Amino acid sequence: MIKFFSKDFDVQVTAAGQTVKRTFELDKSVKAITHYTILSNREDLAYYRGSFRLEINKDEIVPDGYSTKKIMCWPTVSANDRLKSIGKRTTGNGLISFEYTDTNDGLTAFVPYTVTLSVEGEREAD
Amino acid sequence: MKRARLIIKEVQVTKQGEIKNFQIKLPKNVQRVIAIDTDVRIDSRIDGFATGGIRPAPKLEEKPMFDSIPIGSDGARSAPFLSWTLQKNPVAGKLKLKSMERTYIFYEEWLHFILFNGGIPDMSMGMFARSPISLNKNRIPKKVDVPVSTTIVNGIYEDTLGKFLQQDITYTIKVFVWVETEEENDGVVFDFQDNKITTEKKETEQHG
């Protein structure tokens, strides 16, 4: 029996212009990733300054430079539409590679912030 | 359905009224371009206008608790108490994309710089920090259907933001080109690739 799976992975951005690369390992019971989004404790900074690259099981979902604002969601977006659908990507080796890049822009001043990669998917029942 | 891949092209604009010609190189296994999306990032600081112009989002961490509103000779503040400002999303310029396989331009758009909290009145009255809330909607790439074999898409971009402000503004435009490749999709189907239309068409064809 397939069950719903959801998990958040945090990345700390501590310096302006920093690129943070993290590889997260999923539990073996997780079989597929179906949706993802990016959240932050400073949404305005992630919105204006962020870009990222995402890879699941060594398969590039989006390349380096994809704007975070394209993936982020807001309170005005209905709950069903807040996560981006990617079909059903099997997790294989269970590794998610996430590379977040902070870029200086003309509207914001940098302060350290946290970016969260949130994924949803399917897992096997216990 | 074949696997969709994303190609990103960044073009930096530095001068007012600048016209940029650029090429977007696609991978060799591309079959067609299926969707286009865009983004703008302002690299240089813009000074806001009092009325009718661009009012960039204030830096919350530097916003003073009280704005320095001048007090008139009668002791009243010269600015009305219940006044607020509204930020508008400025137009950055015009983008056109052309493929060698099509005679005409297949994609044309006025690029907007979408502010995080654009359209929200600033109700802080100069007393409170502005709330970092956004009313933006998640944008879905615009669908196009352009078969390609030359693996190059030509782009033209003309700046209007710098021309309007009459100053050189440095900003970067990003063009996101979603392409369909020869790869099998291995389960990855993006939200804009709704196969409902294709399925419905096939069903209609079968029944018809």
Tab-separated table of C-alpha atoms in Angstrom:
chain	number	residue	atom	x	y	z
A	1	MET	CA	0.000	0.000	0.000
A	2	ILE	CA	1.265	3.446	-0.950
A	3	LYS	CA	1.179	6.235	1.607
A	4	PHE	CA	1.670	9.976	1.440
A	5	PHE	CA	5.137	11.309	2.188
A	6	SER	CA	6.273	14.847	2.953
A	7	LYS	CA	9.570	16.232	4.163
A	8	ASP	CA	11.358	19.582	4.479
A	9	PHE	CA	15.086	20.160	4.084
A	10	ASP	CA	16.662	23.355	5.421
A	11	VAL	CA	19.585	25.259	3.917
A	12	GLN	CA	21.217	28.184	5.720
A	13	VAL	CA	22.398	31.127	3.636
A	14	THR	CA	24.948	32.974	5.716
A	15	ALA	CA	26.728	35.268	3.247
A	16	ALA	CA	25.642	37.428	0.321
A	17	GLY	CA	26.340	35.863	-3.047
A	18	GLN	CA	26.807	32.452	-1.502
A	19	THR	CA	26.110	29.164	-3.272
A	20	VAL	CA	25.053	26.400	-0.919
A	21	LYS	CA	25.037	22.842	-2.164
A	22	ARG	CA	23.418	20.081	-0.130
A	23	THR	CA	22.623	16.465	-0.821
A	24	PHE	CA	19.766	14.987	1.158
A	25	GLU	CA	19.102	11.310	1.583
A	26	LEU	CA	15.564	10.010	1.661
A	27	ASP	CA	14.338	7.072	3.653
A	28	LYS	CA	14.365	3.775	1.760
A	29	SER	CA	10.606	3.483	2.054
A	30	VAL	CA	10.190	6.596	-0.133
A	31	LYS	CA	9.540	5.484	-3.682
A	32	ALA	CA	8.676	8.613	-5.641
A	33	ILE	CA	8.680	12.404	-5.482
A	34	THR	CA	5.611	14.064	-6.949
A	35	HIS	CA	5.698	17.716	-5.835
A	36	TYR	CA	8.151	20.265	-4.508
A	37	THR	CA	8.350	23.894	-3.463
A	38	ILE	CA	10.726	26.338	-1.789
A	39	LEU	CA	9.899	28.139	1.444
A	40	SER	CA	11.902	30.637	3.474
A	41	ASN	CA	11.895	32.533	6.742
A	42	ARG	CA	12.668	35.658	4.670
A	43	GLU	CA	10.434	35.218	1.654
A	44	ASP	CA	11.334	38.624	0.242
A	45	LEU	CA	15.044	37.768	0.148
A	46	ALA	CA	14.488	34.338	-1.370
A	47	TYR	CA	12.093	35.913	-3.875
A	48	TYR	CA	14.419	38.633	-5.139
A	49	ARG	CA	17.821	37.004	-4.665
A	50	GLY	CA	17.414	33.262	-5.031
A	51	SER	CA	18.034	30.791	-7.814
A	52	PHE	CA	18.551	27.065	-7.572
A	53	ARG	CA	19.263	23.718	-9.172
A	54	LEU	CA	17.453	20.523	-8.268
A	55	GLU	CA	18.406	16.949	-8.996
A	56	ILE	CA	16.574	13.794	-7.927
A	57	ASN	CA	18.298	10.452	-8.312
A	58	LYS	CA	20.941	12.093	-10.543
A	59	ASP	CA	18.215	13.347	-12.872
A	60	GLU	CA	18.196	17.106	-13.304
A	61	ILE	CA	14.717	18.465	-12.650
A	62	VAL	CA	15.707	22.120	-13.168
A	63	PRO	CA	19.178	23.448	-14.050
A	64	ASP	CA	21.280	26.006	-12.218
A	65	GLY	CA	19.872	29.538	-12.410
A	66	TYR	CA	16.154	28.769	-12.172
A	67	SER	CA	14.557	31.590	-10.189
A	68	THR	CA	13.224	30.689	-6.764
A	69	LYS	CA	10.245	33.007	-7.256
A	70	LYS	CA	8.906	30.645	-9.939
A	71	ILE	CA	8.506	27.895	-7.372
A	72	MET	CA	7.608	29.786	-4.213
A	73	CYS	CA	4.012	29.971	-3.049
A	74	TRP	CA	1.958	32.559	-1.201
A	75	PRO	CA	-1.022	32.652	1.127
A	76	THR	CA	-3.218	33.745	-1.790
A	77	VAL	CA	-2.457	30.551	-3.711
A	78	SER	CA	-4.896	27.764	-2.951
A	79	ALA	CA	-3.461	24.942	-0.876
A	80	ASN	CA	-3.773	22.454	-3.725
A	81	ASP	CA	-1.600	24.565	-6.007
A	82	ARG	CA	1.182	25.534	-3.621
A	83	LEU	CA	3.569	22.771	-4.623
A	84	LYS	CA	4.847	22.332	-8.143
A	85	SER	CA	3.971	19.030	-9.724
A	86	ILE	CA	6.717	17.007	-11.409
A	87	GLY	CA	4.684	13.936	-12.233
A	88	LYS	CA	6.079	10.948	-10.395
A	89	ARG	CA	9.876	10.772	-10.234
A	90	THR	CA	11.139	7.517	-8.772
A	91	THR	CA	13.732	8.172	-6.104
A	92	GLY	CA	16.094	5.329	-7.023
A	93	ASN	CA	19.184	5.941	-4.904
A	94	GLY	CA	17.154	8.259	-2.666
A	95	LEU	CA	19.412	11.263	-3.128
A	96	ILE	CA	18.166	14.784	-3.676
A	97	SER	CA	20.811	17.282	-4.703
A	98	PHE	CA	19.848	20.916	-4.048
A	99	GLU	CA	22.041	23.863	-4.965
A	100	TYR	CA	20.858	27.301	-3.867
A	101	THR	CA	22.511	30.491	-5.081
A	102	ASP	CA	22.059	33.905	-3.482
A	103	THR	CA	22.673	36.849	-5.831
A	104	ASN	CA	22.943	40.511	-4.855
A	105	ASP	CA	20.182	42.648	-6.276
A	106	GLY	CA	19.137	46.277	-6.198
A	107	LEU	CA	16.154	46.060	-3.898
A	108	THR	CA	17.219	44.117	-0.843
A	109	ALA	CA	19.935	44.178	1.781
A	110	PHE	CA	21.305	40.815	2.801
A	111	VAL	CA	20.683	39.290	6.191
A	112	PRO	CA	21.249	35.583	6.930
A	113	TYR	CA	18.168	33.541	6.103
A	114	THR	CA	16.975	29.984	5.772
A	115	VAL	CA	15.652	28.355	2.623
A	116	THR	CA	13.571	25.209	2.852
A	117	LEU	CA	13.130	22.657	0.104
A	118	SER	CA	9.803	20.949	0.701
A	119	VAL	CA	9.031	17.718	-1.145
A	120	GLU	CA	6.006	15.479	-1.305
A	121	GLY	CA	5.768	12.000	-2.650
A	122	GLU	CA	4.829	8.405	-2.101
A	123	ARG	CA	6.219	5.856	0.302
A	124	GLU	CA	5.579	2.252	1.078
A	125	ALA	CA	3.405	1.502	4.075
A	126	ASP	CA	5.220	0.418	7.228
B	1	MET	CA	4.923	12.113	-23.755
B	2	LYS	CA	8.646	12.837	-24.020
B	3	ARG	CA	10.792	14.356	-21.286
B	4	ALA	CA	10.819	18.133	-20.964
B	5	ARG	CA	14.047	19.938	-20.147
B	6	LEU	CA	14.685	23.523	-19.190
B	7	ILE	CA	17.191	25.787	-20.920
B	8	ILE	CA	18.035	29.053	-19.173
B	9	LYS	CA	19.453	32.097	-20.910
B	10	GLU	CA	20.526	35.149	-18.936
B	11	VAL	CA	21.034	38.494	-20.648
B	12	GLN	CA	22.263	41.556	-18.797
B	13	VAL	CA	21.063	45.008	-19.810
B	14	THR	CA	23.179	47.955	-18.687
B	15	LYS	CA	22.185	50.999	-20.746
B	16	GLN	CA	18.967	52.863	-21.313
B	17	GLY	CA	17.166	51.920	-24.511
B	18	GLU	CA	19.637	49.120	-25.139
B	19	ILE	CA	18.748	46.521	-27.751
B	20	LYS	CA	20.213	43.094	-27.171
B	21	ASN	CA	20.412	40.342	-29.753
B	22	PHE	CA	21.179	36.919	-28.390
B	23	GLN	CA	21.040	33.253	-29.246
B	24	ILE	CA	19.702	30.449	-27.103
B	25	LYS	CA	21.444	27.210	-27.852
B	26	LEU	CA	19.356	24.087	-27.435
B	27	PRO	CA	20.636	20.538	-26.919
B	28	LYS	CA	20.964	18.273	-29.962
B	29	ASN	CA	18.197	15.913	-28.897
B	30	VAL	CA	15.525	18.630	-28.877
B	31	GLN	CA	12.329	17.974	-30.780
B	32	ARG	CA	10.347	21.121	-30.122
B	33	VAL	CA	9.983	24.131	-27.860
B	34	ILE	CA	6.905	23.633	-25.687
B	35	ALA	CA	6.802	26.574	-23.271
B	36	ILE	CA	8.443	29.908	-22.468
B	37	ASP	CA	8.745	31.750	-19.192
B	38	THR	CA	10.681	34.862	-18.211
B	39	ASP	CA	12.056	36.652	-15.200
B	40	VAL	CA	13.776	39.955	-14.421
B	41	ARG	CA	16.295	40.674	-11.683
B	42	ILE	CA	17.240	44.284	-10.930
B	43	ASP	CA	20.984	44.484	-10.313
B	44	SER	CA	21.352	48.204	-9.650
B	45	ARG	CA	19.441	50.274	-7.146
B	46	ILE	CA	16.517	52.340	-8.394
B	47	ASP	CA	15.450	55.511	-6.632
B	48	GLY	CA	11.711	55.678	-6.205
B	49	PHE	CA	9.452	58.513	-7.266
B	50	ALA	CA	6.940	60.285	-5.092
B	51	THR	CA	4.039	59.692	-7.448
B	52	GLY	CA	3.415	57.674	-10.555
B	53	GLY	CA	6.862	56.174	-10.734
B	54	ILE	CA	8.597	53.125	-9.503
B	55	ARG	CA	8.613	52.616	-5.780
B	56	PRO	CA	10.892	49.743	-4.920
B	57	ALA	CA	10.188	47.710	-1.812
B	58	PRO	CA	11.711	49.340	1.252
B	59	LYS	CA	14.407	47.513	3.128
B	60	LEU	CA	12.559	46.357	6.189
B	61	GLU	CA	15.578	46.131	8.422
B	62	GLU	CA	16.473	49.750	7.720
B	63	LYS	CA	12.990	51.229	7.805
B	64	PRO	CA	12.725	53.792	10.594
B	65	MET	CA	9.996	53.427	13.177
B	66	PHE	CA	8.772	56.952	12.400
B	67	ASP	CA	9.010	58.642	9.036
B	68	SER	CA	10.257	62.196	9.153
B	69	ILE	CA	7.064	63.963	8.082
B	70	PRO	CA	7.506	67.740	8.274
B	71	ILE	CA	5.262	69.572	10.701
B	72	GLY	CA	3.641	72.777	9.462
B	73	SER	CA	3.489	76.161	11.232
B	74	ASP	CA	0.069	75.303	12.649
B	75	GLY	CA	1.507	72.236	14.286
B	76	ALA	CA	-0.220	69.801	11.894
B	77	ARG	CA	1.616	67.255	9.841
B	78	SER	CA	1.696	68.229	6.177
B	79	ALA	CA	0.972	64.662	5.045
B	80	PRO	CA	-2.532	63.346	5.694
B	81	PHE	CA	-2.650	60.662	8.363
B	82	LEU	CA	-4.606	58.111	6.325
B	83	SER	CA	-2.469	58.126	3.219
B	84	TRP	CA	-0.669	55.210	1.743
B	85	THR	CA	1.349	54.382	-1.313
B	86	LEU	CA	0.926	51.671	-3.885
B	87	GLN	CA	3.723	49.907	-5.706
B	88	LYS	CA	3.290	49.023	-9.336
B	89	ASN	CA	5.164	46.413	-11.293
B	90	PRO	CA	7.358	48.306	-13.775
B	91	VAL	CA	7.699	47.202	-17.383
B	92	ALA	CA	11.308	46.345	-18.100
B	93	GLY	CA	11.217	45.920	-21.852
B	94	LYS	CA	10.079	43.854	-24.784
B	95	LEU	CA	11.269	40.366	-25.604
B	96	LYS	CA	10.870	38.642	-28.942
B	97	LEU	CA	11.892	35.111	-29.804
B	98	LYS	CA	12.311	33.669	-33.249
B	99	SER	CA	13.127	30.224	-34.517
B	100	MET	CA	14.740	29.352	-37.821
B	101	GLU	CA	11.845	26.994	-38.527
B	102	ARG	CA	9.220	29.681	-38.244
B	103	THR	CA	8.921	32.663	-40.540
B	104	TYR	CA	7.597	34.959	-37.849
B	105	ILE	CA	8.314	35.712	-34.225
B	106	PHE	CA	6.747	32.925	-32.184
B	107	TYR	CA	6.902	34.583	-28.782
B	108	GLU	CA	6.548	38.219	-27.811
B	109	GLU	CA	6.088	39.687	-24.372
B	110	TRP	CA	6.391	42.884	-22.384
B	111	LEU	CA	8.578	41.826	-19.496
B	112	HIS	CA	7.438	43.078	-16.095
B	113	PHE	CA	9.533	43.240	-13.011
B	114	ILE	CA	7.157	41.630	-10.521
B	115	LEU	CA	7.601	43.130	-7.073
B	116	PHE	CA	7.207	40.820	-4.110
B	117	ASN	CA	4.433	42.919	-2.597
B	118	GLY	CA	3.374	44.897	-5.635
B	119	GLY	CA	-0.217	46.079	-5.595
B	120	ILE	CA	-0.444	46.020	-1.812
B	121	PRO	CA	-1.092	49.423	-0.243
B	122	ASP	CA	1.501	50.462	2.303
B	123	MET	CA	-0.751	50.885	5.337
B	124	SER	CA	2.089	51.296	7.797
B	125	MET	CA	1.346	55.074	8.079
B	126	GLY	CA	5.021	55.549	8.720
B	127	MET	CA	4.650	53.959	12.154
B	128	PHE	CA	5.064	50.249	11.550
B	129	ALA	CA	7.337	48.110	9.458
B	130	ARG	CA	5.751	47.137	6.171
B	131	SER	CA	4.352	43.630	6.236
B	132	PRO	CA	6.223	41.303	3.873
B	133	ILE	CA	3.108	39.827	2.287
B	134	SER	CA	2.684	38.942	-1.349
B	135	LEU	CA	-0.500	38.674	-3.398
B	136	ASN	CA	1.349	37.217	-6.353
B	137	LYS	CA	0.008	34.170	-8.126
B	138	ASN	CA	2.170	31.270	-9.169
B	139	ARG	CA	2.880	31.719	-12.820
B	140	ILE	CA	2.783	28.832	-15.274
B	141	PRO	CA	5.011	28.950	-18.380
B	142	LYS	CA	3.226	30.023	-21.549
B	143	LYS	CA	2.742	27.194	-23.965
B	144	VAL	CA	4.125	27.370	-27.482
B	145	ASP	CA	4.587	24.654	-30.055
B	146	VAL	CA	7.635	25.181	-32.224
B	147	PRO	CA	9.363	22.196	-33.827
B	148	VAL	CA	13.096	22.835	-34.015
B	149	SER	CA	15.921	21.149	-35.862
B	150	THR	CA	18.557	23.879	-35.976
B	151	THR	CA	18.932	23.900	-32.145
B	152	ILE	CA	19.101	27.696	-32.012
B	153	VAL	CA	16.482	30.223	-30.967
B	154	ASN	CA	17.168	33.881	-31.697
B	155	GLY	CA	16.140	36.524	-29.199
B	156	ILE	CA	15.758	40.283	-29.353
B	157	TYR	CA	15.261	42.412	-26.275
B	158	GLU	CA	14.683	46.148	-26.095
B	159	ASP	CA	14.924	48.076	-22.845
B	160	THR	CA	12.152	50.497	-21.891
B	161	LEU	CA	12.742	50.739	-18.134
B	162	GLY	CA	15.975	52.715	-18.471
B	163	LYS	CA	14.484	54.799	-21.255
B	164	PHE	CA	11.507	55.697	-19.061
B	165	LEU	CA	13.660	56.578	-16.058
B	166	GLN	CA	16.226	58.279	-18.295
B	167	GLN	CA	19.111	56.590	-16.581
B	168	ASP	CA	21.232	53.492	-17.046
B	169	ILE	CA	19.789	50.646	-15.039
B	170	THR	CA	21.568	47.337	-14.785
B	171	TYR	CA	19.286	44.358	-14.741
B	172	THR	CA	19.267	40.773	-15.911
B	173	ILE	CA	16.527	39.128	-17.885
B	174	LYS	CA	16.157	35.385	-17.747
B	175	VAL	CA	14.476	33.440	-20.511
B	176	PHE	CA	13.330	29.974	-19.524
B	177	VAL	CA	12.871	27.792	-22.584
B	178	TRP	CA	11.132	24.494	-21.916
B	179	VAL	CA	11.917	21.997	-24.629
B	180	GLU	CA	10.749	18.498	-25.382
B	181	THR	CA	13.616	16.105	-25.991
B	182	GLU	CA	13.918	12.616	-27.453
B	183	GLU	CA	14.368	11.156	-23.944
B	184	GLU	CA	11.655	9.057	-22.368
B	185	ASN	CA	9.967	10.983	-19.566
B	186	ASP	CA	10.649	8.391	-16.804
B	187	GLY	CA	7.681	9.700	-14.841
B	188	VAL	CA	8.623	13.381	-14.859
B	189	VAL	CA	5.722	15.447	-16.195
B	190	PHE	CA	5.657	19.168	-15.365
B	191	ASP	CA	2.456	20.983	-14.483
B	192	PHE	CA	2.212	22.887	-17.763
B	193	GLN	CA	2.488	19.646	-19.743
B	194	ASP	CA	-1.131	18.717	-19.211
B	195	ASN	CA	-1.758	15.624	-21.229
B	196	LYS	CA	-5.519	16.029	-20.818
B	197	ILE	CA	-5.824	17.961	-24.066
B	198	THR	CA	-3.792	15.381	-25.946
B	199	THR	CA	-5.789	12.548	-24.411
B	200	GLU	CA	-9.094	14.254	-25.155
B	201	LYS	CA	-8.018	14.857	-28.731
B	202	LYS	CA	-7.040	11.233	-29.179
B	203	GLU	CA	-10.331	10.062	-27.702
B	204	THR	CA	-12.239	12.401	-30.015
B	205	GLU	CA	-10.282	11.133	-32.975
B	206	GLN	CA	-10.999	7.520	-32.019
B	207	HIS	CA	-14.713	8.127	-31.531
B	208	GLY	CA	-15.038	10.511	-34.432
